[in-house]
Every structure is written in C-alpha cells, then in structure tokens.
XYZ file of C-alpha atoms in Angstrom:
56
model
C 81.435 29.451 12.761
C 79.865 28.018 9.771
C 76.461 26.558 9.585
C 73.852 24.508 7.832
C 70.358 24.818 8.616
C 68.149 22.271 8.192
C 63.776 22.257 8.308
C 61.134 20.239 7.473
C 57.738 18.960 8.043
C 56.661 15.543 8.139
C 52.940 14.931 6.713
C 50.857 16.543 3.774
C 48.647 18.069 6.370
C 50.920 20.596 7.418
C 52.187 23.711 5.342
C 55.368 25.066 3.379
C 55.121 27.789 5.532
C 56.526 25.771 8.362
C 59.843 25.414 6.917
C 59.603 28.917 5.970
C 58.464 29.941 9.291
C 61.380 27.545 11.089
C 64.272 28.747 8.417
C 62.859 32.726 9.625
C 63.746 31.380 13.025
C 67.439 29.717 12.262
C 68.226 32.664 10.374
C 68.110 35.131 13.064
C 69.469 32.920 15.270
C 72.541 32.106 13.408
C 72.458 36.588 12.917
C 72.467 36.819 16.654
C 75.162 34.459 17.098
C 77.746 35.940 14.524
C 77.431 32.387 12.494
C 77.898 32.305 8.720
C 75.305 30.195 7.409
C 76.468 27.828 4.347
C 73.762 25.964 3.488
C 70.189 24.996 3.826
C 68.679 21.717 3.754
C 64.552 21.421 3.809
C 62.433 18.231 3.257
C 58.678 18.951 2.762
C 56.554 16.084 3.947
C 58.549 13.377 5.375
C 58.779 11.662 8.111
C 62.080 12.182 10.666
C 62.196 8.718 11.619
C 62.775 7.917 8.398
C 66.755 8.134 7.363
C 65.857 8.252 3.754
C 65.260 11.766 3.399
C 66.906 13.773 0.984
C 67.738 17.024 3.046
C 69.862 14.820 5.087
C-alpha cells in the first residue's frame, strides 16, 4: 500500500522536533506494516482547525 504521512505542530511554543519526533514514529510504522511511503507533508506552527494549511 502506498502512503503519505503527514505532521505538524500548531503554535510557536512548541518545537521542530515534534514533527521530527512524529515522522520517526510514522516511519516505522509504515516499516512494520510493509507500506511504501510516497510522500510527506509537515506544517510547522499552524493551527489544525484551520483548513488553510499548506501540508494539506
């Protein structure tokens, strides 16, 4: 199965490191379940109830 993986964080107090921590994540779970990831979509500092957000 192909996949896209898609993180982000939604204020300026929080860190890069969370998408890189929740992409870390994805990644070996996509491994563990024989999926072929395709893309990745990240949006640093924006709000999810917003459907303005580039990644998306």
């Amino acid at each position: 199965m192909k996949v896209a993986l898609y993180a982000r964080y939604s204020s300026d107090n929080q860190r890069d490191a969370s998408i890189t921590d929740q992409l870390r994540v994805c990644r070996t779970h996509a491994e563990k379940q024989g999926w072929t990831i395709v893309e990745e979509y990240t949006d640093h500092a924006i709000s999810g109830a917003s459907l303005m957000r580039p990644g998306i």
